[in-house]
mmCIF file of C-alpha atoms in Angstrom:
data_model
loop_
_atom_site.group_PDB
_atom_site.id
_atom_site.type_symbol
_atom_site.label_atom_id
_atom_site.label_comp_id
_atom_site.label_asym_id
_atom_site.label_seq_id
_atom_site.Cartn_x
_atom_site.Cartn_y
_atom_site.Cartn_z
ATOM 1 C CA MET A 1242 0.000 0.000 0.000
ATOM 2 C CA THR A 1243 1.279 3.479 -0.836
ATOM 3 C CA THR A 1244 0.367 6.876 0.486
ATOM 4 C CA ASP A 1245 0.118 10.345 -1.055
ATOM 5 C CA ASN A 1246 2.835 12.579 0.369
ATOM 6 C CA SER A 1247 1.830 15.752 -1.478
ATOM 7 C CA ASN A 1248 0.014 17.454 1.386
ATOM 8 C CA GLN A 1249 2.445 16.054 3.949
ATOM 9 C CA ARG A 1250 5.205 18.191 2.496
ATOM 10 C CA ASP A 1251 3.308 21.252 3.687
ATOM 11 C CA TRP A 1252 3.294 20.089 7.303
ATOM 12 C CA ALA A 1253 5.834 21.317 9.856
ATOM 13 C CA LEU A 1254 8.748 18.983 10.547
ATOM 14 C CA ALA A 1255 7.406 17.887 13.942
ATOM 15 C CA THR A 1256 4.156 16.770 12.305
ATOM 16 C CA GLN A 1257 5.947 15.051 9.418
ATOM 17 C CA ALA A 1258 8.109 13.125 11.884
ATOM 18 C CA ILE A 1259 5.021 11.663 13.546
ATOM 19 C CA ARG A 1260 2.508 11.324 10.712
ATOM 20 C CA ALA A 1261 4.162 11.166 7.281
ATOM 21 C CA GLY A 1262 4.304 7.986 5.236
ATOM 22 C CA HIS A 1263 1.878 5.822 7.206
ATOM 23 C CA ALA A 1264 -0.896 4.297 5.086
ATOM 24 C CA ARG A 1265 -3.210 2.366 7.388
ATOM 25 C CA THR A 1266 -4.014 -1.200 6.448
ATOM 26 C CA HIS A 1267 -7.499 -2.715 6.507
ATOM 27 C CA GLU A 1268 -6.939 -3.289 10.238
ATOM 28 C CA GLN A 1269 -7.041 0.507 10.792
ATOM 29 C CA GLU A 1270 -4.114 0.448 13.206
ATOM 30 C CA HIS A 1271 -3.111 3.688 14.930
ATOM 31 C CA GLY A 1272 0.581 2.827 15.288
ATOM 32 C CA GLU A 1273 2.755 1.806 12.360
ATOM 33 C CA PRO A 1274 2.747 -1.990 11.904
ATOM 34 C CA ILE A 1275 5.791 -4.224 11.462
ATOM 35 C CA PHE A 1276 5.720 -6.642 8.533
ATOM 36 C CA PRO A 1277 8.308 -9.296 9.498
ATOM 37 C CA THR A 1278 7.852 -11.397 6.389
ATOM 38 C CA SER A 1279 10.293 -12.418 3.688
ATOM 39 C CA SER A 1280 7.738 -12.691 0.881
ATOM 40 C CA PHE A 1281 4.178 -11.846 -0.130
ATOM 41 C CA VAL A 1282 1.282 -13.886 -1.522
ATOM 42 C CA TYR A 1283 -0.691 -13.215 -4.729
ATOM 43 C CA GLY A 1284 -4.233 -14.064 -5.646
ATOM 44 C CA SER A 1285 -3.217 -15.540 -8.969
ATOM 45 C CA ALA A 1286 -0.247 -16.337 -11.157
ATOM 46 C CA ALA A 1287 -1.246 -13.425 -13.387
ATOM 47 C CA GLU A 1288 -1.095 -10.983 -10.454
ATOM 48 C CA ALA A 1289 2.339 -12.307 -9.488
ATOM 49 C CA ALA A 1290 3.545 -11.864 -13.072
ATOM 50 C CA ARG A 1291 2.274 -8.283 -13.219
ATOM 51 C CA LYS A 1292 4.000 -7.330 -9.963
ATOM 52 C CA PHE A 1293 7.278 -9.068 -10.759
ATOM 53 C CA GLY A 1294 7.198 -7.465 -14.205
ATOM 54 C CA GLY A 1295 6.615 -3.975 -12.833
ATOM 55 C CA GLU A 1296 3.237 -3.616 -14.523
ATOM 56 C CA GLU A 1297 1.449 -3.323 -11.166
ATOM 57 C CA PRO A 1298 2.758 -1.816 -7.930
ATOM 58 C CA GLY A 1299 2.949 -3.991 -4.874
ATOM 59 C CA ASN A 1300 5.138 -6.040 -2.608
ATOM 60 C CA ILE A 1301 7.408 -8.726 -4.032
ATOM 61 C CA TYR A 1302 10.211 -9.624 -1.625
ATOM 62 C CA SER A 1303 11.304 -7.875 1.577
ATOM 63 C CA ARG A 1304 14.829 -7.356 0.307
ATOM 64 C CA PHE A 1305 13.459 -4.449 -1.737
ATOM 65 C CA THR A 1306 9.726 -4.079 -1.049
ATOM 66 C CA ASN A 1307 8.480 -4.102 2.516
ATOM 67 C CA PRO A 1308 5.660 -1.895 3.877
ATOM 68 C CA THR A 1309 7.449 -0.993 7.132
ATOM 69 C CA VAL A 1310 10.673 -0.063 5.366
ATOM 70 C CA ARG A 1311 8.668 1.920 2.808
ATOM 71 C CA ASN A 1312 6.937 3.822 5.616
ATOM 72 C CA PHE A 1313 10.339 4.869 6.996
ATOM 73 C CA GLU A 1314 11.600 5.811 3.531
ATOM 74 C CA GLN A 1315 8.592 7.959 2.742
ATOM 75 C CA ARG A 1316 8.695 9.713 6.097
ATOM 76 C CA LEU A 1317 12.388 10.571 5.887
ATOM 77 C CA ALA A 1318 12.053 11.720 2.262
ATOM 78 C CA VAL A 1319 9.325 14.161 3.274
ATOM 79 C CA MET A 1320 11.331 15.428 6.240
ATOM 80 C CA GLU A 1321 14.485 15.997 4.159
ATOM 81 C CA GLY A 1322 12.564 17.558 1.267
ATOM 82 C CA GLY A 1323 13.626 14.904 -1.250
ATOM 83 C CA GLU A 1324 11.601 13.134 -3.891
ATOM 84 C CA ARG A 1325 12.535 9.679 -2.651
ATOM 85 C CA CYS A 1326 14.465 7.757 -0.014
ATOM 86 C CA VAL A 1327 16.135 4.349 -0.176
ATOM 87 C CA ALA A 1328 16.859 2.632 3.137
ATOM 88 C CA THR A 1329 19.905 0.420 3.644
ATOM 89 C CA SER A 1330 21.335 -1.916 6.247
ATOM 90 C CA SER A 1331 23.777 0.660 7.678
ATOM 91 C CA GLY A 1332 25.164 4.127 7.112
ATOM 92 C CA MET A 1333 28.264 2.671 5.458
ATOM 93 C CA SER A 1334 26.130 0.570 3.116
ATOM 94 C CA ALA A 1335 24.264 3.767 2.198
ATOM 95 C CA ILE A 1336 27.549 5.334 1.078
ATOM 96 C CA LEU A 1337 28.647 2.162 -0.719
ATOM 97 C CA SER A 1338 25.295 1.808 -2.485
ATOM 98 C CA THR A 1339 25.503 5.430 -3.624
ATOM 99 C CA ALA A 1340 28.938 4.817 -5.130
ATOM 100 C CA LEU A 1341 27.889 1.562 -6.811
ATOM 101 C CA ALA A 1342 24.820 3.211 -8.297
ATOM 102 C CA LEU A 1343 26.355 6.414 -9.597
ATOM 103 C CA LEU A 1344 30.047 5.716 -10.290
ATOM 104 C CA GLN A 1345 32.098 3.459 -12.521
ATOM 105 C CA ALA A 1346 35.769 2.696 -13.125
ATOM 106 C CA GLY A 1347 37.619 5.858 -14.133
ATOM 107 C CA ASP A 1348 35.277 8.204 -12.256
ATOM 108 C CA GLU A 1349 36.568 10.419 -9.470
ATOM 109 C CA ILE A 1350 35.285 11.640 -6.105
ATOM 110 C CA VAL A 1351 36.330 14.867 -4.419
ATOM 111 C CA ALA A 1352 35.809 14.564 -0.679
ATOM 112 C CA SER A 1353 36.591 16.394 2.495
ATOM 113 C CA ARG A 1354 39.577 15.005 4.359
ATOM 114 C CA SER A 1355 37.462 15.474 7.519
ATOM 115 C CA LEU A 1356 35.498 12.252 7.090
ATOM 116 C CA PHE A 1357 34.624 9.313 9.306
ATOM 117 C CA GLY A 1358 37.547 6.884 9.210
ATOM 118 C CA SER A 1359 35.522 4.041 7.686
ATOM 119 C CA THR A 1360 34.376 6.315 4.860
ATOM 120 C CA VAL A 1361 37.993 7.084 3.999
ATOM 121 C CA SER A 1362 38.796 3.351 4.030
ATOM 122 C CA LEU A 1363 35.823 2.631 1.788
ATOM 123 C CA PHE A 1364 36.855 5.260 -0.734
ATOM 124 C CA ASP A 1365 40.573 4.441 -0.772
ATOM 125 C CA LYS A 1366 40.806 0.711 -0.148
ATOM 126 C CA TYR A 1367 37.666 -0.656 -1.765
ATOM 127 C CA LEU A 1368 36.418 1.815 -4.381
ATOM 128 C CA GLY A 1369 40.062 2.366 -5.307
ATOM 129 C CA LYS A 1370 40.362 -1.328 -6.192
ATOM 130 C CA PHE A 1371 37.833 -0.769 -8.959
ATOM 131 C CA GLY A 1372 39.444 2.292 -10.481
ATOM 132 C CA ILE A 1373 37.537 5.039 -8.652
ATOM 133 C CA VAL A 1374 39.939 7.744 -7.461
ATOM 134 C CA THR A 1375 39.207 9.985 -4.450
ATOM 135 C CA ARG A 1376 40.884 13.359 -3.976
ATOM 136 C CA TYR A 1377 40.742 14.937 -0.501
ATOM 137 C CA VAL A 1378 40.523 18.640 0.287
ATOM 138 C CA GLU A 1379 40.062 20.928 3.277
ATOM 139 C CA LEU A 1380 36.350 20.932 4.092
ATOM 140 C CA SER A 1381 35.826 24.690 4.349
ATOM 141 C CA ASP A 1382 38.171 25.691 1.473
ATOM 142 C CA LEU A 1383 35.892 26.190 -1.541
ATOM 143 C CA GLU A 1384 38.813 27.084 -3.792
ATOM 144 C CA ALA A 1385 40.450 23.763 -2.946
ATOM 145 C CA TRP A 1386 37.258 21.894 -3.850
ATOM 146 C CA GLU A 1387 37.094 23.573 -7.237
ATOM 147 C CA ALA A 1388 40.800 23.058 -7.933
ATOM 148 C CA ALA A 1389 40.539 19.324 -7.195
ATOM 149 C CA ILE A 1390 37.759 18.735 -9.724
ATOM 150 C CA THR A 1391 38.751 17.155 -13.040
ATOM 151 C CA PRO A 1392 36.673 16.161 -16.092
ATOM 152 C CA ALA A 1393 36.364 12.707 -14.471
ATOM 153 C CA THR A 1394 34.821 14.028 -11.241
ATOM 154 C CA ARG A 1395 31.276 12.739 -10.768
ATOM 155 C CA LEU A 1396 30.671 13.159 -7.024
ATOM 156 C CA LEU A 1397 31.532 15.643 -4.273
ATOM 157 C CA PHE A 1398 31.139 14.192 -0.775
ATOM 158 C CA ALA A 1399 31.196 16.003 2.571
ATOM 159 C CA GLU A 1400 30.201 15.646 6.203
ATOM 160 C CA THR A 1401 29.096 18.963 7.647
ATOM 161 C CA PRO A 1402 29.568 19.458 10.551
ATOM 162 C CA SER A 1403 32.566 17.146 10.451
ATOM 163 C CA ASN A 1404 33.518 14.350 12.809
ATOM 164 C CA PRO A 1405 34.940 15.203 15.343
ATOM 165 C CA LEU A 1406 36.096 18.814 14.822
ATOM 166 C CA SER A 1407 32.690 20.307 13.987
ATOM 167 C CA GLU A 1408 34.015 21.928 10.793
ATOM 168 C CA VAL A 1409 31.431 23.351 8.388
ATOM 169 C CA VAL A 1410 31.287 23.937 4.648
ATOM 170 C CA ASP A 1411 28.990 26.324 2.768
ATOM 171 C CA ILE A 1412 26.597 23.766 1.245
ATOM 172 C CA GLN A 1413 24.974 26.194 -1.178
ATOM 173 C CA ALA A 1414 28.322 27.361 -2.547
ATOM 174 C CA LEU A 1415 29.626 23.802 -2.765
ATOM 175 C CA ALA A 1416 26.500 22.722 -4.640
ATOM 176 C CA GLU A 1417 27.047 25.506 -7.150
ATOM 177 C CA ILE A 1418 30.620 24.320 -7.695
ATOM 178 C CA ALA A 1419 29.503 20.713 -8.172
ATOM 179 C CA HIS A 1420 26.767 21.591 -10.635
ATOM 180 C CA ARG A 1421 29.033 23.911 -12.608
ATOM 181 C CA HIS A 1422 31.190 20.848 -13.290
ATOM 182 C CA ASP A 1423 28.260 18.457 -13.924
ATOM 183 C CA ALA A 1424 28.916 16.594 -10.679
ATOM 184 C CA LEU A 1425 26.583 15.602 -7.853
ATOM 185 C CA LEU A 1426 26.902 16.784 -4.266
ATOM 186 C CA ALA A 1427 26.264 14.311 -1.437
ATOM 187 C CA ILE A 1428 26.050 15.561 2.148
ATOM 188 C CA ASP A 1429 26.292 13.262 5.151
ATOM 189 C CA ASN A 1430 23.679 14.818 7.440
ATOM 190 C CA CYS A 1431 23.718 12.326 10.291
ATOM 191 C CA PHE A 1432 25.145 14.778 12.849
ATOM 192 C CA LEU A 1433 22.337 17.331 12.441
ATOM 193 C CA THR A 1434 19.428 15.426 10.829
ATOM 194 C CA PRO A 1435 16.593 17.271 9.046
ATOM 195 C CA ALA A 1436 15.633 18.763 12.406
ATOM 196 C CA LEU A 1437 18.660 21.070 12.227
ATOM 197 C CA GLN A 1438 19.798 21.144 8.585
ATOM 198 C CA LYS A 1439 18.188 20.629 5.143
ATOM 199 C CA PRO A 1440 20.996 20.085 2.601
ATOM 200 C CA ILE A 1441 18.593 19.550 -0.309
ATOM 201 C CA GLU A 1442 17.065 22.983 0.268
ATOM 202 C CA LEU A 1443 20.610 24.374 0.063
ATOM 203 C CA GLY A 1444 21.266 22.689 -3.286
ATOM 204 C CA ALA A 1445 22.670 19.254 -2.393
ATOM 205 C CA ASP A 1446 21.609 16.376 -4.636
ATOM 206 C CA LEU A 1447 21.870 13.567 -2.104
ATOM 207 C CA VAL A 1448 21.576 13.379 1.679
ATOM 208 C CA ILE A 1449 23.095 10.378 3.412
ATOM 209 C CA HIS A 1450 22.277 9.134 6.895
ATOM 210 C CA SER A 1451 23.508 6.628 9.366
ATOM 211 C CA ALA A 1452 20.053 6.065 10.838
ATOM 212 C CA THR A 1453 21.895 4.284 13.638
ATOM 213 C CA LYS A 1454 22.702 7.691 15.071
ATOM 214 C CA TYR A 1455 20.143 10.408 15.846
ATOM 215 C CA LEU A 1456 17.294 9.120 13.672
ATOM 216 C CA ASP A 1457 17.016 6.265 16.151
ATOM 217 C CA GLY A 1458 18.466 8.236 19.032
ATOM 218 C CA GLN A 1459 18.694 5.433 21.566
ATOM 219 C CA GLY A 1460 21.372 3.113 20.202
ATOM 220 C CA ARG A 1461 18.987 0.282 19.380
ATOM 221 C CA ALA A 1462 19.441 -0.568 15.711
ATOM 222 C CA ILE A 1463 21.753 -0.309 12.701
ATOM 223 C CA GLY A 1464 20.548 1.262 9.460
ATOM 224 C CA GLY A 1465 21.198 3.837 6.755
ATOM 225 C CA ALA A 1466 19.349 5.905 4.178
ATOM 226 C CA VAL A 1467 19.882 8.031 1.083
ATOM 227 C CA VAL A 1468 17.472 10.820 0.110
ATOM 228 C CA GLY A 1469 17.382 12.657 -3.206
ATOM 229 C CA ARG A 1470 15.758 12.849 -6.623
ATOM 230 C CA ASP A 1471 13.936 9.885 -8.092
ATOM 231 C CA LYS A 1472 16.391 9.746 -11.035
ATOM 232 C CA GLU A 1473 19.444 8.956 -8.914
ATOM 233 C CA LEU A 1474 17.510 7.037 -6.281
ATOM 234 C CA GLU A 1475 16.083 4.614 -8.862
ATOM 235 C CA GLU A 1476 19.648 3.563 -9.666
ATOM 236 C CA LEU A 1477 20.397 3.233 -5.960
ATOM 237 C CA PHE A 1478 17.241 1.180 -5.440
ATOM 238 C CA GLY A 1479 18.555 -1.168 -8.107
ATOM 239 C CA VAL A 1480 21.723 -1.709 -6.072
ATOM 240 C CA VAL A 1481 19.747 -2.545 -2.936
ATOM 241 C CA ARG A 1482 17.403 -4.798 -4.901
ATOM 242 C CA THR A 1483 20.215 -6.712 -6.595
ATOM 243 C CA CYS A 1484 23.074 -6.613 -4.083
ATOM 244 C CA GLY A 1485 20.954 -6.865 -0.953
ATOM 245 C CA PRO A 1486 22.198 -4.261 1.602
ATOM 246 C CA CYS A 1487 18.612 -3.819 2.772
ATOM 247 C CA MET A 1488 17.086 -2.571 6.012
ATOM 248 C CA SER A 1489 15.155 -5.058 8.126
ATOM 249 C CA PRO A 1490 11.459 -4.367 8.834
ATOM 250 C CA PHE A 1491 12.052 -4.388 12.576
ATOM 251 C CA ASN A 1492 14.862 -1.827 12.325
ATOM 252 C CA ALA A 1493 12.705 0.354 10.086
ATOM 253 C CA TRP A 1494 10.018 0.312 12.762
ATOM 254 C CA ILE A 1495 12.601 1.295 15.400
ATOM 255 C CA PHE A 1496 13.648 4.249 13.240
ATOM 256 C CA LEU A 1497 10.026 5.300 12.729
ATOM 257 C CA LYS A 1498 9.620 5.452 16.484
ATOM 258 C CA GLY A 1499 12.859 7.430 16.728
ATOM 259 C CA LEU A 1500 11.720 9.983 14.171
ATOM 260 C CA GLU A 1501 8.654 10.749 16.262
ATOM 261 C CA THR A 1502 10.795 12.406 18.937
ATOM 262 C CA LEU A 1503 13.635 13.630 16.690
ATOM 263 C CA ASN A 1504 12.729 17.317 16.788
ATOM 264 C CA LEU A 1505 12.475 17.420 20.575
ATOM 265 C CA ARG A 1506 15.606 15.341 21.129
ATOM 266 C CA MET A 1507 17.810 17.372 18.804
ATOM 267 C CA ARG A 1508 16.831 20.628 20.522
ATOM 268 C CA ALA A 1509 17.639 19.105 23.907
ATOM 269 C CA HIS A 1510 20.945 17.684 22.613
ATOM 270 C CA CYS A 1511 21.916 21.118 21.312
ATOM 271 C CA GLU A 1512 21.097 22.804 24.622
ATOM 272 C CA ASN A 1513 23.225 20.340 26.607
ATOM 273 C CA ALA A 1514 26.095 20.438 24.108
ATOM 274 C CA MET A 1515 26.246 24.237 24.105
ATOM 275 C CA ALA A 1516 26.308 24.367 27.900
ATOM 276 C CA LEU A 1517 29.054 21.741 28.085
ATOM 277 C CA ALA A 1518 31.105 23.393 25.318
ATOM 278 C CA ARG A 1519 31.055 26.750 27.108
ATOM 279 C CA TRP A 1520 32.047 25.107 30.390
ATOM 280 C CA LEU A 1521 34.901 23.210 28.745
ATOM 281 C CA GLU A 1522 36.142 26.336 26.971
ATOM 282 C CA ALA A 1523 36.615 27.994 30.367
ATOM 283 C CA HIS A 1524 38.378 25.013 31.998
ATOM 284 C CA PRO A 1525 42.146 25.506 32.477
ATOM 285 C CA ALA A 1526 42.918 21.898 31.479
ATOM 286 C CA VAL A 1527 41.309 22.344 28.060
ATOM 287 C CA SER A 1528 43.366 24.053 25.379
ATOM 288 C CA ARG A 1529 40.670 24.106 22.694
ATOM 289 C CA VAL A 1530 37.043 23.168 22.140
ATOM 290 C CA TYR A 1531 35.683 22.317 18.689
ATOM 291 C CA TYR A 1532 31.979 23.149 18.492
ATOM 292 C CA SER A 1533 30.393 25.305 15.793
ATOM 293 C CA GLY A 1534 28.017 26.875 18.306
ATOM 294 C CA LEU A 1535 30.892 28.688 19.992
ATOM 295 C CA GLU A 1536 31.763 32.172 18.766
ATOM 296 C CA SER A 1537 35.408 31.075 18.760
ATOM 297 C CA HIS A 1538 34.715 28.494 16.057
ATOM 298 C CA PRO A 1539 36.049 29.675 12.662
ATOM 299 C CA GLN A 1540 32.813 28.777 10.834
ATOM 300 C CA HIS A 1541 30.401 29.889 13.561
ATOM 301 C CA VAL A 1542 28.735 32.544 11.381
ATOM 302 C CA LEU A 1543 28.271 30.101 8.492
ATOM 303 C CA ALA A 1544 26.917 27.416 10.812
ATOM 304 C CA SER A 1545 24.435 29.894 12.266
ATOM 305 C CA ARG A 1546 23.246 30.755 8.763
ATOM 306 C CA GLN A 1547 22.712 27.297 7.279
ATOM 307 C CA GLN A 1548 21.849 25.289 10.405
ATOM 308 C CA GLN A 1549 18.957 25.518 12.847
ATOM 309 C CA GLY A 1550 21.189 24.272 15.647
ATOM 310 C CA TYR A 1551 24.742 23.108 16.240
ATOM 311 C CA GLY A 1552 24.257 19.464 17.099
ATOM 312 C CA ALA A 1553 25.537 17.365 19.967
ATOM 313 C CA VAL A 1554 29.070 16.373 18.952
ATOM 314 C CA LEU A 1555 32.087 18.328 20.161
ATOM 315 C CA GLY A 1556 35.823 17.812 20.336
ATOM 316 C CA LEU A 1557 38.302 19.046 22.917
ATOM 317 C CA GLU A 1558 42.066 19.144 23.225
ATOM 318 C CA VAL A 1559 43.476 18.657 26.726
ATOM 319 C CA VAL A 1560 46.754 20.050 28.064
ATOM 320 C CA ASN A 1561 49.425 17.441 28.733
ATOM 321 C CA GLY A 1562 49.497 16.056 32.246
ATOM 322 C CA ARG A 1563 52.672 15.966 34.273
ATOM 323 C CA GLY A 1564 55.033 13.488 32.644
ATOM 324 C CA GLN A 1565 52.335 12.111 30.375
ATOM 325 C CA SER A 1566 52.068 11.998 26.612
ATOM 326 C CA ALA A 1567 49.099 13.644 24.899
ATOM 327 C CA ARG A 1568 47.494 10.227 24.396
ATOM 328 C CA GLU A 1569 48.000 9.206 28.018
ATOM 329 C CA THR A 1570 46.517 12.492 29.180
ATOM 330 C CA ALA A 1571 43.453 12.135 26.967
ATOM 331 C CA TRP A 1572 42.984 8.534 28.071
ATOM 332 C CA SER A 1573 43.210 9.557 31.730
ATOM 333 C CA VAL A 1574 40.345 12.021 31.286
ATOM 334 C CA ILE A 1575 38.250 9.426 29.466
ATOM 335 C CA ASP A 1576 38.983 6.716 32.046
ATOM 336 C CA ALA A 1577 38.012 9.017 34.934
ATOM 337 C CA THR A 1578 34.422 9.315 33.703
ATOM 338 C CA GLN A 1579 31.713 7.330 35.473
ATOM 339 C CA VAL A 1580 28.541 8.604 33.797
ATOM 340 C CA MET A 1581 29.638 8.832 30.161
ATOM 341 C CA SER A 1582 29.909 5.660 28.091
ATOM 342 C CA ILE A 1583 33.325 4.936 26.588
ATOM 343 C CA THR A 1584 32.272 3.899 23.095
ATOM 344 C CA GLY A 1585 32.835 4.934 19.507
ATOM 345 C CA ASN A 1586 29.118 5.249 18.775
ATOM 346 C CA LEU A 1587 27.169 8.500 18.958
ATOM 347 C CA GLY A 1588 23.636 9.785 18.480
ATOM 348 C CA ASP A 1589 22.371 8.285 21.726
ATOM 349 C CA VAL A 1590 20.448 9.810 24.614
ATOM 350 C CA LYS A 1591 23.397 8.498 26.656
ATOM 351 C CA THR A 1592 26.518 10.682 26.428
ATOM 352 C CA THR A 1593 29.445 8.898 24.801
ATOM 353 C CA ILE A 1594 33.140 9.714 24.966
ATOM 354 C CA THR A 1595 36.005 8.356 22.880
ATOM 355 C CA HIS A 1596 39.569 8.934 21.711
ATOM 356 C CA PRO A 1597 39.204 9.324 17.911
ATOM 357 C CA GLY A 1598 42.870 8.726 17.148
ATOM 358 C CA THR A 1599 42.698 5.146 18.442
ATOM 359 C CA THR A 1600 39.033 4.298 17.744
ATOM 360 C CA THR A 1601 36.895 5.925 15.046
ATOM 361 C CA HIS A 1602 39.913 7.160 13.080
ATOM 362 C CA GLY A 1603 42.357 4.528 14.306
ATOM 363 C CA ARG A 1604 42.799 2.863 10.906
ATOM 364 C CA LEU A 1605 43.976 6.047 9.235
ATOM 365 C CA SER A 1606 47.690 6.467 8.604
ATOM 366 C CA GLU A 1607 49.597 8.994 10.682
ATOM 367 C CA GLU A 1608 49.708 11.240 7.607
ATOM 368 C CA GLN A 1609 45.936 11.007 7.162
ATOM 369 C CA LYS A 1610 45.357 11.754 10.846
ATOM 370 C CA ALA A 1611 47.618 14.788 10.642
ATOM 371 C CA ALA A 1612 45.814 16.061 7.534
ATOM 372 C CA ALA A 1613 42.463 15.643 9.300
ATOM 373 C CA ARG A 1614 43.895 17.196 12.518
ATOM 374 C CA ILE A 1615 43.155 14.098 14.591
ATOM 375 C CA SER A 1616 45.712 14.577 17.353
ATOM 376 C CA ASP A 1617 46.650 12.289 20.229
ATOM 377 C CA GLY A 1618 45.227 14.826 22.686
ATOM 378 C CA LEU A 1619 41.815 14.996 21.011
ATOM 379 C CA ILE A 1620 38.699 13.701 22.792
ATOM 380 C CA ARG A 1621 35.251 13.473 21.196
ATOM 381 C CA ILE A 1622 32.070 13.770 23.218
ATOM 382 C CA ALA A 1623 28.603 13.136 21.823
ATOM 383 C CA VAL A 1624 26.494 14.924 24.407
ATOM 384 C CA GLY A 1625 23.388 13.088 25.500
ATOM 385 C CA LEU A 1626 20.350 14.081 27.515
ATOM 386 C CA GLU A 1627 21.556 13.499 31.081
ATOM 387 C CA ASP A 1628 21.551 16.379 33.555
ATOM 388 C CA ILE A 1629 24.198 18.869 32.478
ATOM 389 C CA ASP A 1630 25.626 19.255 36.002
ATOM 390 C CA ASP A 1631 26.254 15.504 36.162
ATOM 391 C CA LEU A 1632 28.103 15.650 32.841
ATOM 392 C CA LYS A 1633 30.279 18.539 34.013
ATOM 393 C CA ALA A 1634 31.105 16.750 37.255
ATOM 394 C CA ASP A 1635 31.930 13.590 35.306
ATOM 395 C CA LEU A 1636 34.512 15.382 33.166
ATOM 396 C CA ALA A 1637 35.831 17.461 36.062
ATOM 397 C CA ARG A 1638 37.176 14.321 37.768
ATOM 398 C CA GLY A 1639 39.763 13.859 35.036
ATOM 399 C CA LEU A 1640 40.266 17.457 33.970
ATOM 400 C CA ASP A 1641 40.788 18.875 37.459
ATOM 401 C CA ALA A 1642 43.593 16.361 38.036
ATOM 402 C CA LEU A 1643 45.577 17.967 35.188
ATOM 403 C CA VAL A 1644 45.843 21.441 36.735
#
């Protein structure tokens, strides 16, 4: 069963997040149902032939047609302002599926060097094996983006804000550069979500999500999604249909429930993160805080213009402890926490803390870490929804011991 999204695009985001995409079945359920089935039954061989042949819409096989997954796809597409969404098994499979759908041997990607470590590995190690070259540039340097483009460039790829330094690029200007060279612009929007940033409205062609993060918001399930125009998304749907990196119905239902509270959660995350960033900036054991909501951030004005909030992820550099290396000092602060969870994941109501240089970006070479400014003294915090005073006290245990 499908649903008409035309009027839903006129709703406010909070309403879209709760109502969009749900077409009630004959049972007239109020909550979205889960369809945990691998296949679907037809009334006749002729009906099966029509559906398999594409002559009649309907469900075929849950690898590529499932009502619960479709509900999530339609809701997220409406929220992001895209024509269509394709859900995948993870955020990384969303990026891989995009590349498989839109690129071929000899094509080139221009990407920010401030990317999640696994994305860099995917581009260099795996796409590189098949003749797809990736060139890396400084995220905020528009001249560098343009200079790196060649006639073979087909895709520009950026995370904004970046992980974990909260760097920002002018999406509208970058989209203009991409389109001037007949390339597509893909923006990883998992740090801000459509609650805080709408890349498609700013000119991006594709928006990529790790739904595992804030779309779920409680660390319960793994999933990904790509939103964009039907033209590109039809190719991407073909990859999911044929190669199989599909989202499970149960996970899609989890993400639907997460979307219902997304707007409220992101505002609360931003409030906590801003308070913690300001407190950290004033602490004598902290040499620098990376958070685009701070006036000290080099892209603060740009972030304030193109975002509706600054997100929950921040980075901080700590001063070296007595007789300790930068890594040992950072680890001592992390190990002193009792409330925060030491984990590489983010996007949870629970605050997480990690050392990027040895976890999320640990597989990068020392040269790649230096280019991305991932230092041994860098700590990343994804601020959750606990009481802010408890979070400050948790960090103070380790930080106060350094001064």
